[in-house]
Coordinates of C-alpha atoms and ligand atoms in Angstrom, one line a residue:
M136 CA -57.7 -53.3 91.5
Y137 CA -59.4 -56.7 91.8
I138 CA -57.0 -59.3 93.3
P139 CA -58.2 -62.7 93.4
R140 CA -58.0 -64.6 96.5
L141 CA -55.4 -67.2 95.9
V142 CA -53.0 -64.6 94.3
L143 CA -53.0 -62.9 97.2
G144 CA -52.3 -65.6 99.2
S145 CA -49.6 -66.4 97.2
I146 CA -48.2 -62.9 97.4
L147 CA -48.1 -63.5 101.7
Y148 CA -46.5 -66.8 101.5
F149 CA -43.5 -65.4 99.1
F150 CA -43.5 -61.9 101.2
P151 CA -44.4 -63.2 104.5
H152 CA -41.9 -60.1 106.0
V153 CA -44.6 -57.7 104.7
V154 CA -47.2 -59.1 107.2
A155 CA -44.6 -59.9 109.9
E156 CA -43.4 -56.0 109.7
R157 CA -46.5 -54.7 109.9
Q158 CA -47.6 -56.5 112.6
A159 CA -44.7 -55.7 114.7
K160 CA -45.4 -52.0 114.2
Q161 CA -47.7 -50.0 116.3
R162 CA -50.1 -48.7 114.6
P163 CA -50.5 -45.0 115.9
N164 CA -52.8 -43.3 118.6
I165 CA -55.4 -41.1 116.8
I166 CA -56.2 -37.9 119.0
L167 CA -59.5 -36.2 116.8
I168 CA -59.8 -33.0 119.2
V169 CA -63.6 -31.4 117.4
A170 CA -64.0 -27.7 118.7
D171 CA -67.3 -26.7 118.5
D172 CA -67.8 -22.8 116.7
L173 CA -64.5 -22.2 116.7
G174 CA -64.1 -19.5 114.3
W175 CA -61.4 -18.4 111.6
N176 CA -60.4 -15.6 113.7
D177 CA -60.8 -17.3 117.5
V178 CA -56.7 -18.9 117.0
S179 CA -53.7 -17.1 117.0
F180 CA -52.4 -18.6 114.2
H181 CA -54.3 -17.0 112.2
G182 CA -54.3 -13.5 113.2
S183 CA -56.0 -13.4 116.4
Q184 CA -54.3 -11.3 118.5
Q185 CA -57.5 -10.7 121.0
I186 CA -57.3 -14.3 122.2
P187 CA -53.7 -15.8 122.3
T188 CA -54.2 -19.5 121.8
P189 CA -50.7 -20.6 122.5
N190 CA -50.9 -24.5 123.4
I191 CA -52.8 -24.8 120.0
D192 CA -50.5 -22.6 118.1
R193 CA -47.4 -24.4 119.7
L194 CA -49.0 -28.1 117.7
A195 CA -50.0 -25.9 114.7
R196 CA -46.6 -24.7 113.9
Q197 CA -44.9 -27.9 114.8
G198 CA -47.8 -29.8 112.3
I199 CA -49.3 -28.6 109.6
I200 CA -51.4 -25.8 109.6
L201 CA -54.5 -26.6 107.1
N202 CA -55.5 -23.5 105.4
N203 CA -57.5 -24.4 102.5
Y204 CA -59.4 -26.7 104.8
Y205 CA -63.1 -27.2 104.8
V206 CA -65.9 -28.3 106.9
T207 CA -69.6 -28.4 106.4
P208 CA -71.5 -25.1 107.9
I209 CA -73.7 -26.7 111.2
C210 CA -72.9 -29.1 113.7
T211 CA -75.0 -32.6 112.6
P212 CA -73.8 -32.6 109.0
S213 CA -70.0 -32.2 109.8
R214 CA -69.7 -34.5 112.6
S215 CA -71.9 -37.4 110.1
S216 CA -69.2 -36.4 107.3
L217 CA -66.3 -36.6 110.2
L218 CA -67.2 -39.8 111.0
T219 CA -68.2 -41.9 107.6
G220 CA -66.1 -39.8 105.1
K221 CA -69.0 -39.1 103.0
Y222 CA -70.8 -36.0 102.2
P223 CA -74.1 -35.2 104.1
I224 CA -76.1 -35.1 100.4
H225 CA -75.0 -38.8 100.8
L226 CA -76.1 -39.3 104.4
G227 CA -79.0 -37.6 104.7
T228 CA -77.6 -35.0 107.0
Q229 CA -77.7 -32.3 105.1
H230 CA -80.6 -30.4 106.1
N231 CA -80.1 -28.7 109.3
V232 CA -79.0 -30.2 112.8
L233 CA -80.7 -32.9 115.1
N234 CA -83.2 -31.2 117.2
G235 CA -83.6 -33.5 120.5
V236 CA -87.0 -34.3 120.9
E237 CA -87.0 -35.5 116.5
P238 CA -86.6 -39.5 116.0
W239 CA -83.6 -39.7 113.6
G240 CA -80.3 -40.1 113.2
L241 CA -76.6 -40.8 111.7
G242 CA -78.2 -44.0 109.2
L243 CA -77.3 -47.5 110.8
E244 CA -76.3 -49.0 107.5
E245 CA -73.7 -46.5 108.0
I246 CA -69.8 -47.3 109.2
T247 CA -68.0 -45.0 111.0
L248 CA -64.6 -44.3 111.8
P249 CA -63.9 -46.6 114.7
Q250 CA -65.4 -49.3 113.4
Y251 CA -63.1 -49.3 110.7
L252 CA -60.7 -48.5 113.6
K253 CA -61.5 -51.7 115.4
K254 CA -60.3 -53.9 112.5
G255 CA -56.7 -52.7 113.1
G256 CA -57.5 -53.6 116.7
Y257 CA -58.0 -49.8 118.2
V258 CA -59.7 -49.0 121.3
N259 CA -62.2 -46.3 120.9
H260 CA -63.3 -43.5 123.2
I261 CA -65.6 -40.6 122.7
V262 CA -65.5 -37.7 125.4
G263 CA -68.0 -34.8 124.6
K264 CA -70.7 -34.4 122.0
W265 CA -72.1 -36.8 120.1
H266 CA -75.5 -35.3 118.4
L267 CA -75.7 -38.0 115.7
G268 CA -79.0 -39.6 117.5
F269 CA -80.3 -41.1 120.4
F270 CA -83.9 -41.4 120.1
S271 CA -83.1 -45.3 120.1
E272 CA -80.4 -46.7 121.8
N273 CA -79.1 -48.3 118.4
Y274 CA -77.8 -45.0 117.6
L275 CA -75.8 -44.5 120.3
P276 CA -71.9 -44.2 120.3
T277 CA -71.4 -47.2 122.2
N278 CA -73.6 -48.8 119.8
R279 CA -71.3 -47.0 116.7
G280 CA -67.9 -48.5 117.4
F281 CA -66.9 -46.2 120.5
D282 CA -66.0 -48.6 123.7
S283 CA -67.3 -45.4 126.2
H284 CA -68.8 -42.2 126.2
F285 CA -68.2 -39.4 128.9
G286 CA -70.8 -36.8 127.6
Y287 CA -73.7 -35.6 126.0
W288 CA -76.2 -36.2 123.4
L289 CA -77.9 -33.1 122.6
G290 CA -76.1 -30.3 120.1
H291 CA -75.2 -27.9 123.1
S292 CA -75.4 -27.9 126.6
D293 CA -74.8 -25.7 130.2
Y294 CA -71.5 -26.0 130.5
F295 CA -72.3 -26.2 134.9
D296 CA -74.8 -27.9 135.4
H297 CA -74.9 -30.1 132.3
S298 CA -78.6 -29.3 131.4
G299 CA -80.0 -28.8 127.7
Q300 CA -82.8 -26.6 126.5
E301 CA -84.4 -26.6 123.1
W302 CA -87.2 -24.4 122.3
G303 CA -89.7 -25.3 125.5
D304 CA -87.9 -28.8 126.1
W305 CA -85.3 -28.4 129.1
G306 CA -83.3 -31.5 131.0
L307 CA -80.5 -33.1 132.1
D308 CA -77.4 -34.0 129.9
L309 CA -74.7 -35.8 131.0
R310 CA -74.0 -39.5 130.8
N311 CA -71.2 -42.0 131.2
N312 CA -72.1 -44.6 128.7
L313 CA -75.7 -44.8 129.3
D314 CA -75.7 -44.0 133.0
V315 CA -76.7 -40.1 133.9
V316 CA -74.4 -38.3 135.6
R317 CA -75.7 -36.3 138.6
N318 CA -73.3 -35.5 140.7
L319 CA -70.8 -33.3 138.5
T320 CA -73.2 -30.2 138.7
G321 CA -71.2 -26.9 139.1
R322 CA -68.0 -28.3 137.3
Y323 CA -66.9 -27.1 133.8
A324 CA -67.3 -28.9 131.2
T325 CA -63.9 -28.2 129.7
D326 CA -62.0 -29.1 132.5
L327 CA -64.2 -32.0 132.5
F328 CA -63.8 -33.6 129.4
T329 CA -60.6 -32.4 129.6
K330 CA -59.8 -34.7 132.9
R331 CA -61.6 -37.4 131.3
A332 CA -59.4 -37.6 128.1
E333 CA -56.2 -37.5 130.6
R334 CA -57.5 -40.6 132.4
I335 CA -57.9 -42.1 129.4
I336 CA -54.4 -41.6 128.3
H337 CA -53.2 -42.0 131.7
T338 CA -54.7 -45.7 131.9
H339 CA -54.5 -46.6 128.1
N340 CA -52.6 -49.9 127.7
T341 CA -50.1 -49.2 125.1
S342 CA -50.0 -52.5 123.6
T343 CA -53.0 -51.8 121.8
P344 CA -53.6 -48.2 119.7
L345 CA -55.7 -45.6 120.9
F346 CA -58.5 -43.7 119.3
L347 CA -59.6 -40.8 121.2
Y348 CA -62.3 -38.8 120.1
L349 CA -62.4 -35.4 122.2
A350 CA -65.6 -33.3 121.1
H351 CA -65.8 -30.3 123.0
L352 CA -68.7 -28.0 123.8
A353 CA -66.4 -25.3 123.6
V354 CA -67.0 -22.5 122.0
H355 CA -70.7 -23.4 121.5
S356 CA -73.0 -21.4 123.5
A357 CA -74.8 -22.7 126.6
N358 CA -78.5 -22.2 126.7
E359 CA -79.8 -19.3 125.5
Y360 CA -80.8 -18.0 128.6
D361 CA -77.3 -18.1 130.1
P362 CA -75.4 -18.9 126.7
L363 CA -72.0 -17.6 127.1
Q364 CA -69.9 -19.7 129.9
T365 CA -66.7 -19.5 131.4
T366 CA -64.6 -19.6 134.6
K367 CA -63.2 -16.8 136.3
R368 CA -59.9 -18.0 135.7
Y369 CA -60.1 -17.8 132.2
Y370 CA -62.3 -14.3 132.0
D371 CA -59.7 -12.5 134.2
R372 CA -57.6 -12.8 131.3
F373 CA -59.0 -10.9 128.9
P374 CA -59.6 -7.3 130.6
H375 CA -58.1 -5.9 127.3
I376 CA -61.7 -7.2 125.4
K377 CA -63.7 -4.4 126.3
H378 CA -67.0 -5.9 125.2
E379 CA -68.2 -8.2 127.5
G380 CA -69.6 -11.0 124.8
R381 CA -66.3 -11.5 123.3
R382 CA -64.9 -11.4 126.5
L383 CA -66.5 -14.3 127.7
F384 CA -66.0 -16.2 124.6
A385 CA -62.3 -15.4 124.8
G386 CA -62.9 -17.2 128.2
M387 CA -63.8 -20.5 126.2
V388 CA -61.5 -20.2 123.8
A389 CA -58.8 -20.3 126.7
G390 CA -60.2 -23.3 128.4
L391 CA -60.3 -25.4 124.8
D392 CA -56.5 -24.2 124.8
E393 CA -55.8 -25.3 128.1
S394 CA -57.1 -28.5 127.2
V395 CA -55.3 -29.4 123.7
G396 CA -52.2 -28.5 126.0
R397 CA -53.1 -30.7 128.9
V398 CA -54.0 -33.8 126.4
Y399 CA -50.7 -33.4 124.6
R400 CA -48.7 -33.3 127.8
S401 CA -50.8 -36.7 128.5
L402 CA -49.6 -38.4 125.6
K403 CA -46.2 -36.9 126.6
D404 CA -46.3 -38.1 129.8
R405 CA -46.9 -41.9 128.6
G406 CA -44.7 -41.9 125.9
M407 CA -47.3 -42.2 123.5
D408 CA -46.9 -38.8 121.8
K409 CA -44.2 -40.5 119.5
N410 CA -46.7 -42.4 117.4
S411 CA -49.6 -40.6 117.9
V412 CA -51.4 -38.3 115.2
I413 CA -53.3 -35.1 116.6
V414 CA -56.1 -33.5 114.6
F415 CA -57.4 -30.5 115.8
T416 CA -60.4 -29.0 113.9
T417 CA -63.6 -27.1 114.5
D418 CA -66.9 -28.6 113.1
N419 CA -68.0 -25.6 111.4
G420 CA -67.6 -21.6 111.0
G421 CA -67.9 -19.4 113.9
P422 CA -71.2 -17.7 115.0
A423 CA -69.9 -14.4 115.1
A424 CA -71.9 -10.7 116.1
S425 CA -74.2 -12.3 118.4
F426 CA -75.5 -15.4 115.9
D427 CA -76.7 -17.9 118.2
Y428 CA -76.4 -16.1 121.5
N429 CA -72.1 -16.0 120.7
Y430 CA -69.3 -14.1 119.5
A431 CA -67.2 -16.3 117.8
N432 CA -65.5 -14.5 114.8
N433 CA -64.3 -15.4 111.0
W434 CA -62.9 -11.7 110.2
P435 CA -61.8 -11.2 107.5
L436 CA -63.8 -14.0 105.8
R437 CA -67.2 -13.5 105.0
G438 CA -70.5 -15.0 106.6
V439 CA -70.8 -17.1 109.8
K440 CA -72.0 -20.3 110.8
D441 CA -74.9 -21.6 109.1
T442 CA -73.8 -19.8 105.7
L443 CA -71.4 -21.2 102.9
W444 CA -69.6 -18.1 102.7
E445 CA -66.2 -18.8 103.5
G446 CA -66.7 -17.9 107.1
G447 CA -69.4 -20.5 107.6
V448 CA -67.3 -23.4 105.9
R449 CA -63.7 -22.5 105.9
G450 CA -62.6 -24.2 108.9
S451 CA -59.8 -23.8 111.5
A452 CA -58.0 -26.8 111.6
F453 CA -54.2 -28.5 111.8
I454 CA -52.3 -32.0 111.8
W455 CA -50.0 -32.8 114.0
S456 CA -47.8 -35.9 113.9
P457 CA -44.1 -37.3 114.3
L458 CA -44.9 -39.7 111.7
L459 CA -45.7 -37.2 109.1
K460 CA -42.6 -35.6 107.1
N461 CA -42.9 -32.8 105.8
T462 CA -44.3 -30.3 108.6
G463 CA -44.0 -26.6 109.7
R464 CA -45.7 -25.4 107.1
V465 CA -48.9 -23.8 106.2
S466 CA -50.5 -25.9 104.0
T467 CA -53.0 -24.7 100.9
Q468 CA -53.7 -28.3 99.7
L469 CA -57.3 -28.6 99.7
M470 CA -59.1 -30.7 101.7
H471 CA -62.4 -31.4 103.1
I472 CA -63.9 -32.9 106.7
S473 CA -64.7 -36.0 104.9
D474 CA -61.3 -36.5 104.4
W475 CA -60.4 -37.4 108.0
L476 CA -61.5 -40.8 107.6
P477 CA -59.2 -42.2 104.9
T478 CA -56.6 -40.0 105.8
I479 CA -56.6 -41.1 109.7
L480 CA -57.4 -45.1 108.0
S481 CA -54.2 -44.6 105.9
A482 CA -52.1 -43.3 109.0
A483 CA -53.2 -46.5 110.5
E484 CA -52.2 -48.2 107.7
L485 CA -55.9 -49.6 107.5
N486 CA -56.7 -48.3 104.4
D487 CA -57.9 -51.2 102.5
V488 CA -60.6 -51.6 105.2
I489 CA -62.7 -49.0 103.4
T490 CA -63.2 -50.9 99.8
R491 CA -63.4 -54.3 101.8
A492 CA -66.1 -52.8 103.9
D493 CA -68.5 -50.4 101.3
I494 CA -67.8 -51.2 98.2
N495 CA -71.1 -50.2 97.1
N496 CA -71.6 -47.4 99.2
P497 CA -68.4 -45.5 98.5
I498 CA -67.3 -42.4 100.4
D499 CA -66.3 -38.8 99.3
G500 CA -63.6 -38.6 101.1
I501 CA -59.8 -38.6 99.8
D502 CA -57.1 -40.1 101.5
Q503 CA -54.6 -36.7 102.4
W504 CA -51.7 -38.8 104.3
S505 CA -48.8 -38.8 101.6
A506 CA -50.0 -35.8 100.1
L507 CA -49.6 -34.0 103.7
S508 CA -46.6 -36.0 104.5
E509 CA -44.6 -35.5 101.4
N510 CA -46.2 -31.8 100.6
T511 CA -47.1 -33.3 97.3
P512 CA -50.5 -31.7 95.4
S513 CA -53.8 -32.5 97.1
A514 CA -55.9 -35.3 95.1
R515 CA -58.6 -33.3 95.5
T516 CA -59.8 -30.4 93.1
E517 CA -63.1 -30.2 94.4
V518 CA -65.5 -29.9 97.4
L519 CA -69.1 -29.4 97.3
L520 CA -69.8 -27.2 100.5
N521 CA -73.5 -28.4 100.7
I522 CA -76.6 -29.0 98.9
D523 CA -79.7 -28.3 101.0
H524 CA -83.1 -28.5 99.0
D525 CA -85.2 -27.4 101.9
R526 CA -83.4 -23.9 102.0
N527 CA -82.6 -23.6 98.6
V528 CA -79.2 -23.2 98.3
Y529 CA -76.0 -24.6 96.9
A530 CA -72.0 -23.9 96.8
L531 CA -69.5 -26.1 95.6
R532 CA -65.7 -25.2 95.1
V533 CA -63.8 -26.6 91.6
K534 CA -59.9 -25.6 92.4
N535 CA -60.1 -22.0 93.2
Y536 CA -63.6 -21.0 91.9
K537 CA -66.6 -20.8 94.5
I538 CA -70.2 -20.5 93.0
I539 CA -73.0 -19.9 95.8
L540 CA -76.5 -19.9 94.9
G541 CA -78.9 -18.6 97.6
T542 CA -78.4 -17.7 100.8
T543 CA -79.6 -19.0 104.4
Y544 CA -81.5 -16.0 106.7
N545 CA -82.5 -14.4 103.4
G546 CA -79.1 -12.5 103.1
D547 CA -79.3 -11.4 106.7
W548 CA -76.0 -13.3 108.0
D549 CA -73.8 -12.6 104.2
N550 CA -71.4 -9.7 105.4
W551 CA -68.3 -9.6 107.2
Y552 CA -68.4 -9.2 111.0
P553 CA -65.1 -7.9 112.8
P554 CA -64.2 -8.9 116.4
E555 CA -65.7 -6.8 118.8
G556 CA -63.6 -4.6 121.6
T557 CA -60.4 -4.3 119.2
N558 CA -59.3 -2.3 115.9
I559 CA -58.3 -4.7 114.0
T560 CA -56.4 -3.9 110.7
Y561 CA -55.5 -5.9 107.6
A562 CA -51.8 -4.8 108.3
S563 CA -52.4 -6.3 111.5
M564 CA -53.5 -9.5 111.0
K565 CA -51.1 -9.8 108.0
Q566 CA -47.8 -10.5 110.3
A567 CA -49.6 -13.9 111.3
P568 CA -48.2 -16.8 110.2
A569 CA -51.4 -18.0 108.5
A570 CA -53.9 -15.1 107.8
V571 CA -55.7 -14.8 104.5
K572 CA -55.0 -11.8 102.3
C573 CA -57.6 -10.2 100.8
A574 CA -58.5 -7.7 97.9
P575 CA -59.8 -4.4 99.0
P576 CA -63.8 -4.7 99.9
L577 CA -66.2 -2.7 97.5
N578 CA -68.8 -0.6 98.1
P579 CA -71.9 -2.5 98.6
G580 CA -74.6 -2.5 95.8
T581 CA -71.1 -1.6 93.1
P582 CA -72.2 -3.8 90.0
Q583 CA -69.6 -6.5 91.1
S584 CA -71.0 -7.4 94.4
C585 CA -73.3 -10.6 95.2
M586 CA -76.6 -10.8 95.6
P587 CA -77.1 -14.5 95.8
L588 CA -81.0 -13.9 96.3
K589 CA -81.0 -13.0 92.7
G590 CA -78.4 -15.2 91.0
P591 CA -75.4 -17.1 91.3
C592 CA -72.2 -15.6 92.3
L593 CA -68.5 -16.5 91.4
F594 CA -65.4 -16.1 93.5
D595 CA -61.8 -16.5 92.7
L596 CA -60.9 -17.5 96.2
A597 CA -57.2 -17.7 95.0
N598 CA -57.4 -14.0 94.9
D599 CA -60.2 -13.5 96.8
P600 CA -60.7 -15.3 99.5
C601 CA -63.0 -12.6 101.3
E602 CA -65.6 -13.0 98.4
Y603 CA -66.0 -9.3 97.3
H604 CA -65.5 -9.4 94.1
N605 CA -68.3 -11.4 92.3
L606 CA -67.0 -12.4 89.0
A607 CA -70.2 -14.0 87.6
D608 CA -70.8 -11.7 84.5
Q609 CA -67.5 -11.3 83.8
Q610 CA -66.8 -15.2 83.6
P611 CA -69.8 -16.6 82.0
E612 CA -67.4 -19.6 80.7
V613 CA -66.5 -20.7 84.1
L614 CA -69.6 -20.0 85.6
Q615 CA -71.6 -22.4 83.2
R616 CA -68.8 -25.4 83.8
M617 CA -69.3 -24.7 87.7
L618 CA -73.4 -25.0 87.3
D619 CA -72.7 -27.9 85.4
R620 CA -70.7 -29.9 88.0
L621 CA -73.4 -28.8 90.9
T622 CA -76.0 -30.2 88.6
I623 CA -73.9 -33.6 88.5
Y624 CA -73.8 -33.6 92.5
N625 CA -77.6 -32.3 92.1
T626 CA -78.8 -35.5 91.0
T627 CA -76.8 -37.4 93.7
V628 CA -78.5 -35.7 96.4
V629 CA -80.4 -38.7 99.1
P630 CA -83.4 -37.1 100.8
P631 CA -82.7 -35.1 104.2
R632 CA -83.4 -37.9 107.4
N633 CA -84.8 -35.2 109.4
Q634 CA -88.4 -35.9 111.2
P635 CA -90.7 -33.5 113.0
P636 CA -90.6 -33.5 116.7
D637 CA -92.0 -36.6 119.0
P638 CA -93.3 -35.0 122.3
A639 CA -92.5 -38.5 123.2
G640 CA -89.4 -37.7 123.2
K641 CA -89.5 -34.7 125.7
P642 CA -87.4 -35.2 128.6
E643 CA -90.2 -34.2 130.7
R644 CA -91.6 -37.4 130.2
H645 CA -87.9 -38.9 131.0
G646 CA -87.6 -37.3 134.4
Y647 CA -86.2 -34.5 133.3
V648 CA -83.6 -36.0 131.6
W649 CA -82.6 -36.5 127.8
A650 CA -83.3 -40.3 127.2
P651 CA -83.9 -43.0 124.3
W652 CA -87.3 -43.2 124.1
K653 CA -88.0 -45.7 121.1
Ligands
LIG972 C1 -70.2 -39.3 140.8 O1 -70.5 -40.8 141.1 C2 -69.9 -42.0 140.0 C3 -71.3 -43.1 140.1 O2 -71.2 -43.4 141.5 C4 -68.8 -42.2 140.9 O3 -67.4 -43.3 140.3 C5 -67.7 -40.7 141.0 O4 -66.5 -41.0 141.5 C6 -68.7 -40.0 141.8 N1 -68.2 -38.2 141.2 C7 -68.0 -37.3 142.0 C8 -67.0 -36.4 141.6 O5 -68.4 -37.2 143.3
LIG973 C1 -52.4 -54.8 128.0 O1 -52.2 -55.5 126.9 C2 -52.1 -57.0 126.9 C3 -52.2 -57.8 125.6 O2 -54.0 -57.9 125.7 C4 -51.8 -58.0 128.0 O3 -51.0 -59.1 127.7 C5 -51.5 -57.1 129.5 O4 -51.2 -57.9 130.2 C6 -52.2 -55.6 129.5 N1 -51.6 -55.2 130.6 C7 -52.2 -54.3 131.5 C8 -51.1 -53.9 132.3 O5 -53.4 -54.8 131.6
LIG974 C1 -60.8 2.2 119.0 O1 -60.0 3.4 118.1 C2 -60.9 4.0 118.6 C3 -60.9 5.6 117.1 O2 -59.2 5.6 117.3 C4 -60.8 4.3 120.2 O3 -61.7 5.8 120.4 C5 -61.3 3.2 120.4 O4 -61.0 3.4 122.5 C6 -60.3 1.9 120.1 N1 -60.8 0.9 120.7 C7 -60.2 -0.5 121.0 C8 -60.6 -1.3 121.7 O5 -58.9 0.3 120.9
LIG975 C1 -81.5 -29.8 92.1 O1 -82.7 -30.6 92.2 C2 -83.5 -30.2 92.8 C3 -84.4 -31.6 92.8 O2 -84.2 -32.7 91.9 C4 -84.3 -29.1 91.8 O3 -85.6 -29.3 92.3 C5 -83.5 -27.9 91.6 O4 -83.9 -27.1 90.8 C6 -82.1 -28.4 91.0 N1 -81.3 -27.4 91.2 C7 -80.2 -26.9 90.4 C8 -79.4 -26.0 91.3 O5 -79.7 -28.1 89.7

């Protein structure tokens, strides 16, 4: 709705208390914790009995567990969507992650969440992973709305020496703003980032609202020559896990869980918890069964990270805040990672800054704040899970239905992967507060199994969240409606921003440090 300036002026003239109240009320602190590569079945609120996550679970159970919540299948697209409120297909980030020597990043014309929050007087800090471009300083977080950054720029890192290896390139990747940090070798990344987050909270001037984006390295694999890294203290907690990779992974999760508890306690110490919103989300589904050298788990969901099956895109997440009314529940309200931007701005009473700022370049995210708080139906009925022309994969969810066209890795990662080192049963999973309930599996090769390289597959996720029963032949009208919707999204895809590698970006040319080169 367009309100002429004059009319707006007189509204404020006659109702000055509206403005006064708003100024008197402090905007909430926003604590956005992003786990990297955490799978559906890697938190105990979803049923993982292998890896207890007591700190995560406590906040999740007191808050709202988001059980119908989607992310994108990999890092760069998810983080770009999170910070702009847009689908990757509208940002050019839909095709693959950013590799260190590629000269591209999140488009400079995009407005980020911290830039919007600045309009409400927020102080913005990022701790941990960026992964949205660094080839030129303009792309760095401190030039995209953040007041400080302690962390790394690549997609992954060594947890102890803080180096990043990609293909043949290797270099140090730890920064305090723009300064290279060389004296923290040997310090475990999860603890380092947690300490930094604690310090930010403890020294924060509470007369201004805080936005803390804590983007953990955990539980991503480190460099491929030593991918699974935890400390002895965490490792020793999991003697019952008989698979070495899964046990090391469990140690990485334990560090993450402890971090969430410590951040919460810091907020409490300062009395900031009473006016805070804590969002916890993974960036994508888990790399299971040695995908990316890792042992995350999405069972009983299908697929892994970088696939459009539920295991790749249905995210582990919760929201916690005393400002929410209807808490202590498992939500089935449909949500997408792009919704956080308008939802957080709504919690901060800053929704209007989006429309004012970006009228010709609308966001895709939907404000879920009141739906979550009041437990009313989500305004979202569709989630575009991704379109990537270069890999010929498409997936879209509309209400209960999901359509998939094509598959990544020629179908090599299309299966169901139970967690290693345990005997898990459906019965044990169902006891968890937020477990998904699956229909019985089909034998492969039966007429209803999905063969995504041969033709589109259709699933009814309300009855079949595990994607066993392809309904494409049985429900041709639904299939056609879904294809029509997909075609509409398909016409809005912008070209991917990906660039070929540029040798000038090699760290060996910058003293074995990953550094901007343009
Ligand atoms: C690392 O170096 C920075 C900058 O010189 C300094 O502020 C910090 O205290 C040092 N940290 C450690 C653990 O030595
Ligand atoms: C906190 O910020 C307020 C407003 O800018 C300022 O007046 C106050 O002195 C600051 N407090 C501290 C301890 O720096
Ligand atoms: C799983 O069950 C099998 C067969 O009952 C048993 O041999 C194996 O030790 C069990 N594994 C674990 C980790 O409990
Ligand atoms: C989507 O658009 C691309 C490029 O315009 C086209 O090649 C492709 O066939 C379309 N796919 C679908 C499913 O509409």
